[in-house]
Short mmCIF file of C-alpha atoms in Angstrom, two decimals:
data_model
loop_
_atom_site.label_atom_id
_atom_site.label_comp_id
_atom_site.label_asym_id
_atom_site.label_seq_id
_atom_site.Cartn_x
_atom_site.Cartn_y
_atom_site.Cartn_z
CA MET F 36 116.80 63.17 86.95
CA ALA F 37 117.34 65.27 83.80
CA ALA F 38 120.11 67.91 83.91
CA PRO F 39 118.72 71.31 84.90
CA LYS F 40 117.72 73.63 82.04
CA THR F 41 119.88 76.64 81.42
CA VAL F 42 117.77 79.78 81.39
CA GLY F 43 119.13 83.17 80.48
CA VAL F 44 118.03 86.31 82.26
CA LEU F 45 118.57 89.48 80.31
CA ALA F 46 120.86 91.46 82.66
CA LEU F 47 121.15 94.85 80.97
CA GLN F 48 119.28 96.47 83.83
CA GLY F 49 116.56 95.66 86.42
CA ASP F 50 115.72 92.94 88.91
CA PHE F 51 117.51 90.19 87.05
CA GLU F 52 119.04 88.74 90.23
CA ALA F 53 115.58 88.27 91.72
CA HIS F 54 114.72 86.19 88.61
CA GLY F 55 117.92 84.26 88.98
CA ARG F 56 116.93 83.23 92.52
CA ALA F 57 113.42 82.33 91.43
CA LEU F 58 114.75 80.18 88.57
CA SER F 59 117.19 78.41 90.87
CA GLN F 60 114.44 77.62 93.32
CA ALA F 61 112.29 76.25 90.47
CA GLY F 62 115.15 73.91 89.50
CA ALA F 63 116.84 75.74 86.58
CA ARG F 64 120.35 77.09 86.15
CA PRO F 65 120.23 80.84 85.54
CA VAL F 66 122.75 82.62 83.34
CA TYR F 67 122.93 86.47 83.17
CA VAL F 68 122.83 87.54 79.50
CA ARG F 69 124.52 90.77 78.50
CA THR F 70 125.69 89.96 74.96
CA ALA F 71 124.00 88.43 71.87
CA ASP F 72 126.52 85.59 71.80
CA GLN F 73 125.21 84.28 75.13
CA LEU F 74 121.79 83.62 73.58
CA ARG F 75 123.27 80.47 71.98
CA GLU F 76 124.01 78.86 75.30
CA ILE F 77 120.41 78.95 76.71
CA ASP F 78 117.17 77.05 76.45
CA GLY F 79 114.86 79.96 77.38
CA LEU F 80 115.19 83.62 78.30
CA VAL F 81 113.65 85.80 80.99
CA LEU F 82 113.17 89.48 80.38
CA PRO F 83 113.06 91.07 83.89
CA GLY F 84 111.45 94.09 85.33
CA GLY F 85 113.21 97.40 85.22
CA GLU F 86 113.01 100.39 82.99
CA SER F 87 112.01 99.50 79.45
CA THR F 88 113.51 102.68 78.00
CA THR F 89 116.94 101.84 79.49
CA MET F 90 116.86 98.27 78.24
CA LEU F 91 115.77 99.34 74.78
CA LYS F 92 118.56 101.88 74.64
CA LEU F 93 121.13 99.21 75.50
CA LEU F 94 119.60 96.64 73.15
CA ASN F 95 120.05 99.15 70.38
CA ILE F 96 123.57 100.20 71.23
CA GLU F 97 124.71 96.62 71.62
CA ASN F 98 122.89 95.39 68.50
CA MET F 99 120.91 92.82 70.45
CA LYS F 100 117.41 93.45 69.13
CA GLU F 101 117.56 91.27 66.00
CA PRO F 102 119.32 88.36 67.77
CA LEU F 103 116.72 88.55 70.57
CA ALA F 104 113.83 88.49 68.04
CA GLU F 105 115.44 85.56 66.29
CA PHE F 106 115.82 83.75 69.60
CA ALA F 107 112.22 84.24 70.42
CA ARG F 108 111.04 82.82 67.07
CA GLU F 109 112.34 79.38 68.24
CA LYS F 110 112.62 79.41 71.96
CA PRO F 111 110.48 80.42 74.99
CA VAL F 112 110.62 83.83 76.63
CA LEU F 113 109.14 84.79 80.03
CA ALA F 114 108.58 88.53 79.95
CA THR F 115 107.77 90.40 83.18
CA CYS F 116 106.69 94.02 83.47
CA ALA F 117 109.28 96.01 81.44
CA GLY F 118 109.89 92.75 79.50
CA VAL F 119 106.27 92.70 78.27
CA ILE F 120 106.73 96.27 77.02
CA LEU F 121 109.80 95.25 74.99
CA MET F 122 108.02 92.12 73.54
CA ALA F 123 104.73 93.86 72.65
CA ARG F 124 103.30 94.69 69.18
CA GLU F 125 102.34 98.19 70.23
CA VAL F 126 103.27 100.47 73.17
CA SER F 127 101.51 103.62 74.29
CA HIS F 128 101.84 106.30 76.98
CA PRO F 129 104.28 107.27 75.48
CA VAL F 130 104.51 105.52 72.11
CA GLN F 131 107.84 103.68 72.00
CA GLU F 132 109.69 101.10 69.95
CA CYS F 133 109.06 97.46 70.67
CA LEU F 134 110.04 94.03 69.32
CA GLY F 135 106.56 92.93 68.19
CA ILE F 136 107.11 89.33 69.25
CA LEU F 137 103.83 89.14 71.25
CA ASP F 138 100.59 90.17 69.78
CA LEU F 139 99.71 92.62 72.58
CA ALA F 140 99.00 96.33 72.92
CA VAL F 141 100.47 97.70 76.10
CA GLU F 142 100.11 101.00 77.95
CA ARG F 143 103.15 101.93 80.10
CA ASN F 144 102.52 102.81 83.73
CA GLY F 145 98.84 102.02 83.15
CA TYR F 146 97.88 102.06 86.82
CA GLY F 147 99.74 105.33 87.64
CA ARG F 148 102.91 106.10 89.56
CA GLN F 149 104.65 104.40 92.45
CA ILE F 150 101.99 105.39 94.95
CA ASP F 151 99.59 103.32 92.79
CA SER F 152 101.80 100.19 93.01
CA ARG F 153 100.07 97.36 94.81
CA ILE F 154 100.03 93.68 95.91
CA VAL F 155 96.91 91.74 95.11
CA GLU F 156 95.74 88.16 95.03
CA LEU F 157 94.65 86.83 91.70
CA ASP F 158 92.32 83.96 90.76
CA PRO F 159 94.14 82.37 87.80
CA SER F 160 92.32 80.39 85.12
CA GLU F 161 91.57 76.64 85.53
CA ASP F 162 94.09 76.03 82.80
CA PHE F 163 96.89 77.72 84.87
CA LEU F 164 95.81 75.97 88.03
CA SER F 165 95.69 72.51 86.39
CA ARG F 166 99.12 72.91 84.99
CA THR F 167 100.75 74.35 88.11
CA GLY F 168 98.82 73.82 91.30
CA ALA F 169 95.84 75.12 93.20
CA GLY F 170 95.53 78.39 95.04
CA LYS F 171 95.42 82.17 94.56
CA LEU F 172 98.44 83.79 93.06
CA GLU F 173 100.06 86.76 94.71
CA ALA F 174 100.79 89.54 92.18
CA VAL F 175 103.16 92.46 92.90
CA PHE F 176 102.49 95.36 90.53
CA ILE F 177 105.13 98.08 90.43
CA ARG F 178 104.48 101.00 88.05
CA ALA F 179 103.11 98.16 85.97
CA PRO F 180 101.96 98.32 82.34
CA VAL F 181 98.41 97.46 81.40
CA ILE F 182 97.70 95.00 78.54
CA GLN F 183 94.97 96.68 76.61
CA ASN F 184 94.30 93.94 74.01
CA VAL F 185 95.46 90.43 73.26
CA GLY F 186 95.74 89.03 69.74
CA PRO F 187 93.99 85.82 68.61
CA LYS F 188 96.92 83.55 69.57
CA GLY F 189 97.05 84.88 73.18
CA ARG F 190 95.46 82.89 76.01
CA VAL F 191 94.69 84.84 79.14
CA LEU F 192 95.74 82.86 82.21
CA ALA F 193 94.96 85.59 84.85
CA SER F 194 93.24 88.99 84.88
CA TYR F 195 93.02 91.83 87.28
CA LEU F 196 90.40 94.60 87.20
CA GLY F 197 89.19 93.10 83.89
CA ARG F 198 92.51 93.36 82.21
CA PRO F 199 94.81 90.45 81.29
CA VAL F 200 97.92 90.29 83.44
CA LEU F 201 99.23 86.83 82.64
CA VAL F 202 99.04 85.86 78.95
CA GLU F 203 100.44 82.82 77.11
CA GLN F 204 101.22 82.99 73.46
CA ASP F 205 102.79 79.94 71.79
CA GLN F 206 106.01 79.22 73.73
CA HIS F 207 106.00 82.59 75.52
CA LEU F 208 104.57 84.01 78.74
CA ALA F 209 103.90 87.65 79.38
CA VAL F 210 103.37 88.82 82.99
CA THR F 211 102.66 92.46 83.91
CA PHE F 212 103.38 91.78 87.59
CA HIS F 213 106.54 90.43 89.34
CA PRO F 214 106.37 86.67 90.08
CA GLU F 215 110.09 86.96 90.90
CA LEU F 216 109.32 89.07 94.02
CA THR F 217 107.08 86.52 95.73
CA SER F 218 107.76 83.18 97.28
CA ASP F 219 105.17 81.37 95.02
CA ASN F 220 107.12 80.29 91.96
CA ARG F 221 104.27 78.69 89.96
CA VAL F 222 104.81 81.13 87.03
CA HIS F 223 108.52 80.18 86.77
CA GLN F 224 107.55 76.48 87.11
CA LEU F 225 105.07 76.84 84.26
CA PHE F 226 107.73 78.60 82.18
CA LEU F 227 110.26 75.80 82.78
CA LYS F 228 107.66 73.23 81.64
CA LYS F 229 107.53 75.06 78.30
CA LEU F 230 111.33 74.60 77.61
CA MET T 160 108.32 93.88 110.80
CA LEU T 161 110.72 94.24 107.89
CA PHE T 162 108.71 93.01 104.97
CA ASP T 163 105.13 94.16 105.39
CA GLU T 164 103.27 94.79 102.13
CA GLN T 165 103.97 98.49 101.91
CA PHE T 166 107.72 97.98 102.46
CA ARG T 167 107.86 95.23 99.82
CA LEU T 168 106.45 97.65 97.25
CA LYS T 169 108.87 100.31 98.27
CA VAL T 170 111.85 97.96 98.02
CA GLY T 171 110.38 96.50 94.83
CA LEU T 172 110.79 99.77 92.94
CA ALA T 173 114.39 99.95 94.18
CA GLU T 174 114.91 96.44 92.82
CA MET T 175 113.72 97.63 89.39
CA LEU T 176 116.39 100.34 89.37
CA LYS T 177 119.31 98.03 89.90
CA GLY T 178 122.07 98.05 87.34
CA GLY T 179 121.03 101.52 86.28
CA VAL T 180 121.93 105.20 86.52
CA ILE T 181 119.79 107.78 88.35
CA MET T 182 120.61 111.22 87.09
CA ASP T 183 120.34 114.61 88.88
CA VAL T 184 118.42 117.17 86.80
CA VAL T 185 117.30 120.71 87.46
CA ASN T 186 114.76 121.09 84.65
CA ALA T 187 112.60 119.26 82.22
CA GLU T 188 115.05 119.76 79.36
CA GLN T 189 117.83 117.97 81.31
CA ALA T 190 115.32 115.25 82.40
CA LEU T 191 114.59 114.51 78.70
CA ILE T 192 118.27 114.28 77.89
CA ALA T 193 118.76 111.93 80.88
CA GLU T 194 115.83 109.74 79.76
CA LYS T 195 117.08 109.57 76.18
CA ALA T 196 120.55 108.64 77.35
CA GLY T 197 119.06 105.61 79.21
CA ALA T 198 118.69 106.86 82.80
CA THR T 199 116.53 104.56 84.97
CA ALA T 200 115.18 107.53 86.90
CA VAL T 201 115.80 111.22 87.41
CA MET T 202 116.34 113.12 90.60
CA ALA T 203 114.82 116.59 90.56
CA LEU T 204 116.70 119.22 92.56
CA GLU T 205 116.98 122.90 92.75
CA ARG T 206 120.76 123.06 91.93
CA VAL T 207 123.20 120.27 91.26
CA PRO T 208 125.50 119.75 94.26
CA SER T 209 128.53 121.46 92.77
CA ASP T 210 126.49 124.58 92.34
CA ILE T 211 125.13 124.36 95.88
CA ARG T 212 128.75 124.07 97.03
CA LYS T 213 129.79 127.01 94.92
CA ASP T 214 126.91 129.34 95.64
CA GLY T 215 126.39 128.49 99.31
CA GLY T 216 123.21 129.53 101.09
CA VAL T 217 120.38 127.27 102.09
CA ALA T 218 119.45 124.51 99.65
CA ARG T 219 115.81 123.35 99.83
CA MET T 220 113.36 121.08 98.14
CA SER T 221 112.91 122.07 94.44
CA PRO T 222 110.01 124.29 93.35
CA VAL T 223 106.82 122.22 92.93
CA GLY T 224 106.21 123.53 89.41
CA MET T 225 109.64 122.38 88.23
CA ILE T 226 109.11 118.87 89.68
CA ARG T 227 105.63 118.64 88.13
CA GLU T 228 106.92 119.67 84.75
CA ILE T 229 109.63 116.97 84.98
CA MET T 230 106.99 114.42 85.94
CA GLN T 231 104.99 115.38 82.91
CA THR T 232 107.94 115.24 80.55
CA VAL T 233 109.49 111.87 81.24
CA SER T 234 108.04 108.40 81.58
CA ILE T 235 110.73 107.01 83.88
CA PRO T 236 110.47 107.38 87.70
CA VAL T 237 110.98 110.84 89.12
CA MET T 238 112.71 111.23 92.52
CA ALA T 239 113.02 114.49 94.45
CA LYS T 240 115.06 115.62 97.43
CA ALA T 241 113.73 116.75 100.77
CA ARG T 242 115.84 118.20 103.57
CA ILE T 243 116.93 115.89 106.42
CA GLY T 244 114.17 115.90 108.99
CA HIS T 245 111.81 118.11 106.88
CA PHE T 246 108.78 115.87 106.92
CA MET T 247 106.60 118.71 105.55
CA GLU T 248 108.66 118.90 102.38
CA ALA T 249 108.33 115.11 102.18
CA ARG T 250 104.52 115.32 102.65
CA ILE T 251 104.36 117.83 99.72
CA LEU T 252 106.47 115.55 97.51
CA GLU T 253 104.21 112.56 98.43
CA GLU T 254 101.10 114.61 97.49
CA LEU T 255 102.79 115.58 94.25
CA GLY T 256 103.18 111.89 93.48
CA VAL T 257 106.96 111.65 93.04
CA ASP T 258 108.15 107.97 92.86
CA TYR T 259 110.90 108.21 95.46
CA ILE T 260 112.04 110.84 97.99
CA ASP T 261 115.73 111.34 98.73
CA GLU T 262 116.12 112.59 102.27
CA SER T 263 119.40 114.14 101.37
CA GLU T 264 122.43 115.61 103.01
CA VAL T 265 123.01 117.61 99.76
CA LEU T 266 120.27 119.93 100.92
CA THR T 267 120.66 122.04 104.15
CA PRO T 268 119.32 119.92 107.01
CA ALA T 269 116.11 121.08 108.66
CA ASP T 270 116.60 119.04 111.87
CA GLU T 271 119.94 118.36 113.52
CA GLU T 272 118.79 115.43 115.61
CA HIS T 273 116.00 113.57 113.76
CA HIS T 274 115.48 112.12 110.35
CA ILE T 275 111.94 111.81 108.91
CA ALA T 276 109.77 108.94 110.28
CA LYS T 277 109.66 107.35 106.87
CA LYS T 278 107.43 104.38 107.63
CA ASP T 279 104.49 106.78 107.94
CA PHE T 280 104.66 107.51 104.24
CA LYS T 281 103.29 105.60 101.30
CA VAL T 282 106.01 106.95 99.00
CA PRO T 283 109.38 105.24 99.35
CA PHE T 284 112.54 106.94 100.64
CA VAL T 285 116.23 106.65 99.85
CA CYS T 286 118.83 107.94 102.33
CA GLY T 287 122.52 108.41 102.33
CA ALA T 288 124.99 106.51 104.62
CA ARG T 289 128.73 106.39 105.23
CA ASN T 290 128.75 103.23 107.29
CA LEU T 291 126.65 100.23 108.31
CA GLY T 292 125.27 101.81 111.47
CA GLU T 293 124.03 104.87 109.55
CA ALA T 294 122.55 102.72 106.87
CA LEU T 295 120.69 100.47 109.36
CA ARG T 296 119.41 103.46 111.33
CA ARG T 297 117.87 104.87 108.11
CA ILE T 298 116.31 101.50 107.31
CA ALA T 299 114.92 101.30 110.77
CA GLU T 300 113.25 104.69 110.15
CA GLY T 301 111.75 103.17 106.99
CA ALA T 302 114.22 103.81 104.10
CA ALA T 303 113.70 101.33 101.35
CA MET T 304 116.98 102.09 99.50
CA ILE T 305 120.38 103.18 100.72
CA ARG T 306 122.97 105.12 98.78
CA THR T 307 126.42 105.55 100.07
CA LYS T 308 127.01 109.34 100.43
CA GLY T 309 130.42 109.97 98.89
CA GLU T 310 131.06 113.73 98.73
CA ALA T 311 128.43 115.23 96.47
CA GLY T 312 129.49 117.79 93.93
CA SER T 313 133.18 117.14 94.48
CA GLY T 314 133.87 115.22 91.20
CA ASN T 315 136.12 113.07 93.40
CA ILE T 316 135.34 109.39 93.83
CA VAL T 317 137.52 108.80 96.89
CA GLU T 318 134.68 109.25 99.46
CA ALA T 319 132.22 107.07 97.53
CA VAL T 320 134.89 104.38 97.54
CA ARG T 321 135.56 104.81 101.25
CA HIS T 322 131.84 104.55 102.12
CA ILE T 323 130.93 101.51 99.96
CA ARG T 324 134.08 99.71 101.14
CA THR T 325 133.24 100.48 104.79
CA ILE T 326 129.63 99.24 104.48
CA VAL T 327 130.69 96.08 102.65
CA LYS T 328 133.50 95.31 105.09
CA GLU T 329 131.31 95.86 108.19
CA MET T 330 128.72 93.50 106.75
CA LYS T 331 131.31 90.85 105.92
CA GLN T 332 132.61 91.02 109.49
CA LEU T 333 129.11 90.41 110.87
CA THR T 334 128.78 87.17 108.85
CA VAL T 335 131.57 85.48 110.72
CA LEU T 336 130.42 86.33 114.27
CA GLY T 337 128.41 84.11 116.62
CA LYS T 338 124.85 85.02 117.73
CA GLU T 339 126.00 86.11 121.14
CA GLU T 340 128.37 88.61 119.63
CA LEU T 341 125.71 90.41 117.63
CA VAL T 342 124.16 92.24 120.62
CA HIS T 343 127.43 94.03 121.15
CA GLU T 344 127.67 94.79 117.41
CA SER T 345 124.21 96.30 117.62
CA LYS T 346 125.47 98.59 120.36
CA LYS T 347 128.73 99.34 118.55
CA HIS T 348 126.98 100.32 115.23
CA GLY T 349 124.08 102.06 116.98
CA ALA T 350 121.66 99.99 114.96
CA PRO T 351 118.69 97.77 115.82
CA LEU T 352 119.58 94.12 116.61
CA ASP T 353 117.13 92.57 114.14
CA LEU T 354 118.75 94.49 111.30
CA ILE T 355 122.26 93.55 112.47
CA GLU T 356 121.08 89.88 112.53
CA TYR T 357 119.72 90.18 109.04
CA CYS T 358 123.08 91.46 107.75
CA ALA T 359 124.94 88.75 109.64
CA GLU T 360 122.74 86.04 108.08
CA HIS T 361 122.65 87.41 104.46
CA GLY T 362 125.87 89.42 104.18
CA LYS T 363 123.90 92.28 102.61
CA LEU T 364 121.54 95.06 103.52
CA PRO T 365 117.79 94.21 103.57
CA VAL T 366 117.28 96.85 100.86
CA PRO T 367 119.26 97.72 97.66
CA ASN T 368 122.50 99.50 98.20
CA PHE T 369 123.44 102.13 95.59
CA SER T 370 126.38 104.52 95.27
CA ALA T 371 126.44 108.27 95.03
CA GLY T 372 128.65 111.30 95.53
CA GLY T 373 131.53 111.98 93.14
CA ILE T 374 130.86 109.61 90.29
CA THR T 375 132.05 111.43 87.22
CA THR T 376 133.29 108.92 84.61
CA PRO T 377 132.26 105.40 83.34
CA ALA T 378 135.31 104.12 85.10
CA ASP T 379 134.05 105.58 88.43
CA ALA T 380 130.63 103.99 87.94
CA ALA T 381 132.17 100.56 87.25
CA LEU T 382 134.55 100.83 90.13
CA VAL T 383 131.84 101.44 92.77
CA MET T 384 129.69 98.67 91.24
CA GLN T 385 132.60 96.20 91.38
CA LEU T 386 133.01 97.19 95.03
CA GLY T 387 129.37 96.17 95.71
CA ALA T 388 127.09 99.01 94.70
CA GLU T 389 123.93 97.76 92.87
CA ALA T 390 123.35 100.94 90.85
CA VAL T 391 124.68 104.56 90.79
CA PHE T 392 123.40 108.10 91.25
CA VAL T 393 125.23 110.68 89.18
CA GLY T 394 124.83 114.26 90.18
CA SER T 395 127.01 117.06 88.90
CA GLY T 396 129.07 114.51 86.89
CA ILE T 397 126.74 114.72 83.89
CA PHE T 398 125.38 118.20 83.53
CA LYS T 399 128.60 119.81 84.73
CA SER T 400 130.66 117.87 82.24
CA PRO T 401 131.46 119.45 78.84
CA GLN T 402 129.46 116.68 77.04
CA PRO T 403 126.34 115.86 79.11
CA GLU T 404 124.71 113.51 76.64
CA GLN T 405 127.87 111.51 75.90
CA PHE T 406 128.76 111.23 79.57
CA ALA T 407 125.24 110.18 80.40
CA LYS T 408 125.22 107.45 77.73
CA ALA T 409 128.67 106.26 78.63
CA ILE T 410 127.91 105.94 82.33
CA VAL T 411 124.68 104.03 81.52
CA LYS T 412 126.73 101.50 79.53
CA ALA T 413 129.33 101.30 82.32
CA ALA T 414 126.62 100.44 84.88
CA THR T 415 125.55 97.41 82.83
CA TYR T 416 129.02 96.24 81.80
CA TYR T 417 130.88 97.06 84.95
CA ASN T 418 132.75 93.77 84.91
CA ASP T 419 133.85 94.14 81.33
CA PRO T 420 136.91 96.48 80.74
CA VAL T 421 136.51 96.15 76.95
CA LYS T 422 133.02 97.63 77.13
CA ILE T 423 134.07 100.32 79.58
CA LEU T 424 136.86 101.30 77.12
CA GLU T 425 134.22 101.51 74.34
CA ALA T 426 132.06 103.64 76.56
CA SER T 427 134.94 105.99 77.42
CA GLU T 428 136.24 106.32 73.84
CA SER T 429 134.43 109.55 72.75
CA LEU T 430 134.69 111.37 76.07
CA GLY T 431 136.91 114.37 76.88
CA ILE T 432 137.88 115.49 80.35
CA GLY T 433 135.11 115.32 82.91
CA MET T 434 133.82 117.91 85.28
CA PRO T 435 136.46 119.65 87.43
CA GLY T 436 137.11 117.95 90.67
CA LEU T 437 138.03 119.00 94.27
CA GLU T 438 140.55 117.57 96.58
CA ILE T 439 138.52 116.55 99.68
CA SER T 440 141.33 117.29 102.17
CA ARG T 441 141.33 120.96 101.02
CA LEU T 442 137.60 121.31 101.69
CA PRO T 443 136.85 123.07 105.00
CA GLU T 444 135.12 120.75 107.45
CA ALA T 445 132.01 122.94 107.41
CA GLU T 446 131.63 122.51 103.63
CA LEU T 447 131.52 118.72 103.78
CA MET T 448 128.02 117.37 102.98
CA GLN T 449 128.63 113.78 104.02
CA THR T 450 128.79 114.67 107.76
CA ARG T 451 125.16 115.94 107.69
CA GLY T 452 122.79 113.20 108.98
CA TRP T 453 123.02 111.34 112.30
#
């Protein structure tokens, strides 16, 4: 058996430990990334859920934005919730800075506040199912962003209420819900296949 | 019982706040400063704890208009405090749509026997605790996040340290006991057996465990996080300091790099003296906030 892949989880703030557990269960070795130097040691990177404004602040203070963008030009990134906001081309509600790595327009807190958070079952695309396994996908949305439009390179792997919630673009995956908070780890498995 | 859908969503938001700083604010202007400094959430309250301590009188839920203005001003989660046992204040906050309610000992308790039945609410609750039994009783009532109480508004970290150490130690002790010993532990801690069993198996609470009450400097934040807190609440420590923005930014950085003294030094570099502190042993018993809650 091949050695496990080393996957970084950006650990500036948020539910990075939940991603660490999900990655371990999916057969990877997680590393918590807090400095730009650590990006050299990893095969892929997860941007966790949390507060995008806080992460952005720390990325700026620690001069990690450019190294992160450079990393993403070559290697795969799995972005969840706040991570999608960081990776987007355009962010609204309110307008904020983003890295522009994924060709997506995103509205923050697009479903509303915490009382509008929800757990739903998704019917992923045939493409997703054939690459991972059959069955509905449980999606935990917490103050989630809404992807308003997807650029020509984006492939929608799952939607909810007519909006994309799981999008693949080149080596990257963008997920507006929290696959790290469910026991179904097909999203993480798919990500590991892309490394 | 523990992880029904509603409860998973409540705990889920607490998960998103880990590694961050939740800041007390008394108006929209402070909320904006907190958000810009990198707060993961703001806590709306009528007066910061050190002012409640100084001014005395009854401290209640914040005015609705003030909370609404804060909600309209910032994009991060907004929490607000309700008095212990005051389920009507909590219902108002739920209708208002705040993201978390803090059933808080910092406000004057409304009920000296009962806390709010928090499972009946759709909005999540955080509650304070000084020890494992208190934490598990609050979770049994439906709290989805625990924060150690410390002594709010004191500018003194000693109580926060005592409370996080106590909870962590009491959980560690459970992990080495046999199943037959846990029933007695349940009785001793005054906490439901299923929650005692959860802690014995996992060595941690079933919900995130944050720290509050007396955190004033980046070093304080890093200290309690090294002791096991997963995020921090800072009350008077920011807006009662001479440099609110700088203290706010510095504590945000400390919450991320709590294991890295070089980064904590960097964060502390531009700071002057923090808010004035109080020696706990000189506080009259009746002025302690941590003893409120049962």
